[in-house]
GROMACS .gro file of C-alpha atoms in nm:
model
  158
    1UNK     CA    1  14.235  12.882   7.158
    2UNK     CA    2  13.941  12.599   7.147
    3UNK     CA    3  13.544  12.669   7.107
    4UNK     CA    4  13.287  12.369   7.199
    5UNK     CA    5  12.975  12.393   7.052
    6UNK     CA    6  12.726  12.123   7.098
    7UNK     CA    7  12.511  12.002   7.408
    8UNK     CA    8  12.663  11.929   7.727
    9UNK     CA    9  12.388  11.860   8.040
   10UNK     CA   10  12.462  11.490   8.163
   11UNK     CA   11  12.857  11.443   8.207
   12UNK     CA   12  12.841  11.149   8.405
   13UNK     CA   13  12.557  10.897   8.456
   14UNK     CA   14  12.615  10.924   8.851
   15UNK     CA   15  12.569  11.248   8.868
   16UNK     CA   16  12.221  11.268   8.709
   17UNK     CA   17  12.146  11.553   8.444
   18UNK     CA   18  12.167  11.886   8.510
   19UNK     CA   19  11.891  12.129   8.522
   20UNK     CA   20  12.030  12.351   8.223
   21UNK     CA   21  12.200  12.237   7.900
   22UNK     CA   22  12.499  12.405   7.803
   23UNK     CA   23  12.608  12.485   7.474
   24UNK     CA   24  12.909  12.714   7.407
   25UNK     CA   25  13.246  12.718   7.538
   26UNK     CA   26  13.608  12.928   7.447
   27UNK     CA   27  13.884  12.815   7.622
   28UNK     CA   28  14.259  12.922   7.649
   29UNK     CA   29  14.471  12.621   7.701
   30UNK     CA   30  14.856  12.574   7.726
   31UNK     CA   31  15.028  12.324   7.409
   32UNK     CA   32  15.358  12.224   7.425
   33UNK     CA   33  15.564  12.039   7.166
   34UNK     CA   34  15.875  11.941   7.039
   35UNK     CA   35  15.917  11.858   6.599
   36UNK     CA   36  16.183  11.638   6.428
   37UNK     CA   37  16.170  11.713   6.059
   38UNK     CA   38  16.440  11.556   5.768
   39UNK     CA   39  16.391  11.686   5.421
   40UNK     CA   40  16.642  11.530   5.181
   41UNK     CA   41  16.859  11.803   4.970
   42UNK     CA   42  16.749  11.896   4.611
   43UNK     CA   43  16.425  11.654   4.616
   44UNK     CA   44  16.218  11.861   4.826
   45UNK     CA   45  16.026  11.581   5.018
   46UNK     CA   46  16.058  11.531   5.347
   47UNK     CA   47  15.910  11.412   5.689
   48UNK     CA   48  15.804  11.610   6.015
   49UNK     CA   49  15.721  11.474   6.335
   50UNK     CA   50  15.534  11.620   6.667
   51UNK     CA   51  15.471  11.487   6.962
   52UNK     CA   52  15.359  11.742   7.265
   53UNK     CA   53  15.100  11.806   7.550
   54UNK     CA   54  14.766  12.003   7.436
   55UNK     CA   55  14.536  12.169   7.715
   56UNK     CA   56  14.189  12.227   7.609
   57UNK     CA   57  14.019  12.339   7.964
   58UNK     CA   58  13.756  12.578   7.963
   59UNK     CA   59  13.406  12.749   8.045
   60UNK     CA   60  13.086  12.706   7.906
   61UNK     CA   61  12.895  13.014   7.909
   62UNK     CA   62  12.669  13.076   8.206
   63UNK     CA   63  12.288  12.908   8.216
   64UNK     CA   64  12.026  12.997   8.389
   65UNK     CA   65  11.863  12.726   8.563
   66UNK     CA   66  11.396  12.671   8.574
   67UNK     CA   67  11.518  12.793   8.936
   68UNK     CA   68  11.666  13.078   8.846
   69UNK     CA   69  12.005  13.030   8.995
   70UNK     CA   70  12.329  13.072   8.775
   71UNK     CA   71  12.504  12.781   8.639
   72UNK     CA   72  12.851  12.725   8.531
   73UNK     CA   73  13.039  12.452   8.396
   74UNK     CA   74  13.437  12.434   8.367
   75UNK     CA   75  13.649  12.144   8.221
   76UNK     CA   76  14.015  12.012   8.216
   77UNK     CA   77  14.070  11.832   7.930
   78UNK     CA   78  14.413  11.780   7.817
   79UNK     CA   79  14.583  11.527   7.557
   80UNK     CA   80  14.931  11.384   7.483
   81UNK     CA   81  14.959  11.442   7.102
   82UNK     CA   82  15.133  11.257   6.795
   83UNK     CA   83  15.162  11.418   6.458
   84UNK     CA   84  15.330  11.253   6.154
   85UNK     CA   85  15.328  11.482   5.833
   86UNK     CA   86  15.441  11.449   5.475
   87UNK     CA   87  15.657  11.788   5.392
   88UNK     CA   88  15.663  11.914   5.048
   89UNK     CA   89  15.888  12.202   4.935
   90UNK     CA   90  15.729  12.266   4.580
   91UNK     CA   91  16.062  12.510   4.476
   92UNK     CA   92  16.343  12.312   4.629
   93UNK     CA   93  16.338  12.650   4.855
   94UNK     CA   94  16.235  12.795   5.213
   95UNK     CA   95  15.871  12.760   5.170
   96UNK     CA   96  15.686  12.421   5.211
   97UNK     CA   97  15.323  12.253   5.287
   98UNK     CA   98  15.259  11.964   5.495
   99UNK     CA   99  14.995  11.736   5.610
  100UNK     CA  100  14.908  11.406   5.738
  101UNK     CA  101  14.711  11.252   6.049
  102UNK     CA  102  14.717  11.374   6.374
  103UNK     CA  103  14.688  11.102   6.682
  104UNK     CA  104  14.570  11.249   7.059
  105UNK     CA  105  14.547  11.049   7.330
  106UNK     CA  106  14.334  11.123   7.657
  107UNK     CA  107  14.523  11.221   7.980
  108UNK     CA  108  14.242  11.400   8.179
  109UNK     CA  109  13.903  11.499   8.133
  110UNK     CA  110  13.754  11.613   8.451
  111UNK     CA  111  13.468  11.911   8.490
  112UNK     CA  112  13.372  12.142   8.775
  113UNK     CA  113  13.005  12.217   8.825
  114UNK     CA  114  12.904  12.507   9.038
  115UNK     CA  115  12.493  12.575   9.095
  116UNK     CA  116  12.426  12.927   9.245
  117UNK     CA  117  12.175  13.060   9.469
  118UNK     CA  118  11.846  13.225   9.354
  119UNK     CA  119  11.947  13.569   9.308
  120UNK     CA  120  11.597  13.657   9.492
  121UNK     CA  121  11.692  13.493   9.734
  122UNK     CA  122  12.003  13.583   9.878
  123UNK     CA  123  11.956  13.386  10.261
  124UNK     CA  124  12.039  13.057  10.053
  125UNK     CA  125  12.283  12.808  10.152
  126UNK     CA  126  12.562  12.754   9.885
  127UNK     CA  127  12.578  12.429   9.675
  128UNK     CA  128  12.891  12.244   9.715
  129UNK     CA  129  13.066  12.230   9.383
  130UNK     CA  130  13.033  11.879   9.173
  131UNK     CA  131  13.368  11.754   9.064
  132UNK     CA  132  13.410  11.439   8.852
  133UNK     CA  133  13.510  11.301   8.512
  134UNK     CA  134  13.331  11.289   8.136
  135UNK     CA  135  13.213  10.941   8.066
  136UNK     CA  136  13.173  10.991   7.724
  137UNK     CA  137  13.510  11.130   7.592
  138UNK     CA  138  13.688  10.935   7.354
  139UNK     CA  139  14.036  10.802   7.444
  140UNK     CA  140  14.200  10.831   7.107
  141UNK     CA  141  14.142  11.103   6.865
  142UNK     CA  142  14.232  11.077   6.502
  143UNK     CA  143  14.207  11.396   6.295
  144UNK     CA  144  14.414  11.524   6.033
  145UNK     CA  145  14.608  11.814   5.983
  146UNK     CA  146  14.771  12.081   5.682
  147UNK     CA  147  14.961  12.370   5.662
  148UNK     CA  148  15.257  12.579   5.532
  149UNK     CA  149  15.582  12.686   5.656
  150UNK     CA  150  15.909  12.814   5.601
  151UNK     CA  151  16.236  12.726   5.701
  152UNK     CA  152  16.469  13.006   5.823
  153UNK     CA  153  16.771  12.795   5.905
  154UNK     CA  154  16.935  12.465   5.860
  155UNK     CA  155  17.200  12.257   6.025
  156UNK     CA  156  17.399  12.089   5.821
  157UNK     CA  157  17.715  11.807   5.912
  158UNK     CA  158  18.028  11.861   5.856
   0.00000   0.00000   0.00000
């Protein structure tokens, strides 16, 4: 689950700004990865790493425009993701903490616009809907992450 907070009214320059600003969003996006992870026996240090697909489309909540027609704004955004981490068992046991940085690259970042009609005035034509891409989303992301696990099984050689 992702929230966007901040300012959103002029996605791309071509478009032109539009007549509301919008400022909230939750989303419900689909994240897929696969993790390696090596801990050597009896030291417990080890590495982890993810690499997967993370969906972060949404909807702003709905503005009401100086017209008085309703406003909505959806996006796609979705990024191909690379996480290294340091893994640290602190009791040679199950439970361990990790951290380290965590690498996203861009793969799409497009947005739907849809303007209503004037409630008032309910003879109105309807606006087409304005499709395009963010111009000012960053291609590569660098964040960091930490957290705690537990392993529940091992395989071992041999």
């Amino acid at each position: 689950m992702s929230f966007y907070r901040g300012s959103t009214q002029q996605p791309e320059p071509e478009s032109g700004p539009f007549p509301s600003h919008f400022m909230t969003a939750m989303a419900l996006g689909f994240s897929c990865a696969s993790l390696v992870e090596y801990h050597a026996p009896y030291s417990g240090l080890g590495v982890m790493l993810q690499a997967g697909y993370d969906s972060r489309q949404g909807s702003f909540e709905e503005e009401t425009t100086p017209c008085n027609c309703p406003a909505n704004l959806s996006t796609n955004l979705s990024y191909f993701t690379l996480e290294p981490s340091l893994r640290f068992a602190p009791f040679n046991g199950n439970f361990y903490l990790y951290g380290g940085p965590r690498v996203a690259f861009n793969l799409e970042k497009a947005f739907t616009y849809k303007l209503g009609a004037n409630p008032a005035f309910p003879n109105q034509k309807e606006n087409p809907d304005v499709k395009g891409e963010f111009s000012d989303i960053e291609k590569t992301l660098l964040s960091m992450q930490v957290g705690a696990g537990g392993t529940t099984f091992g395989l071992q050689p041999g």
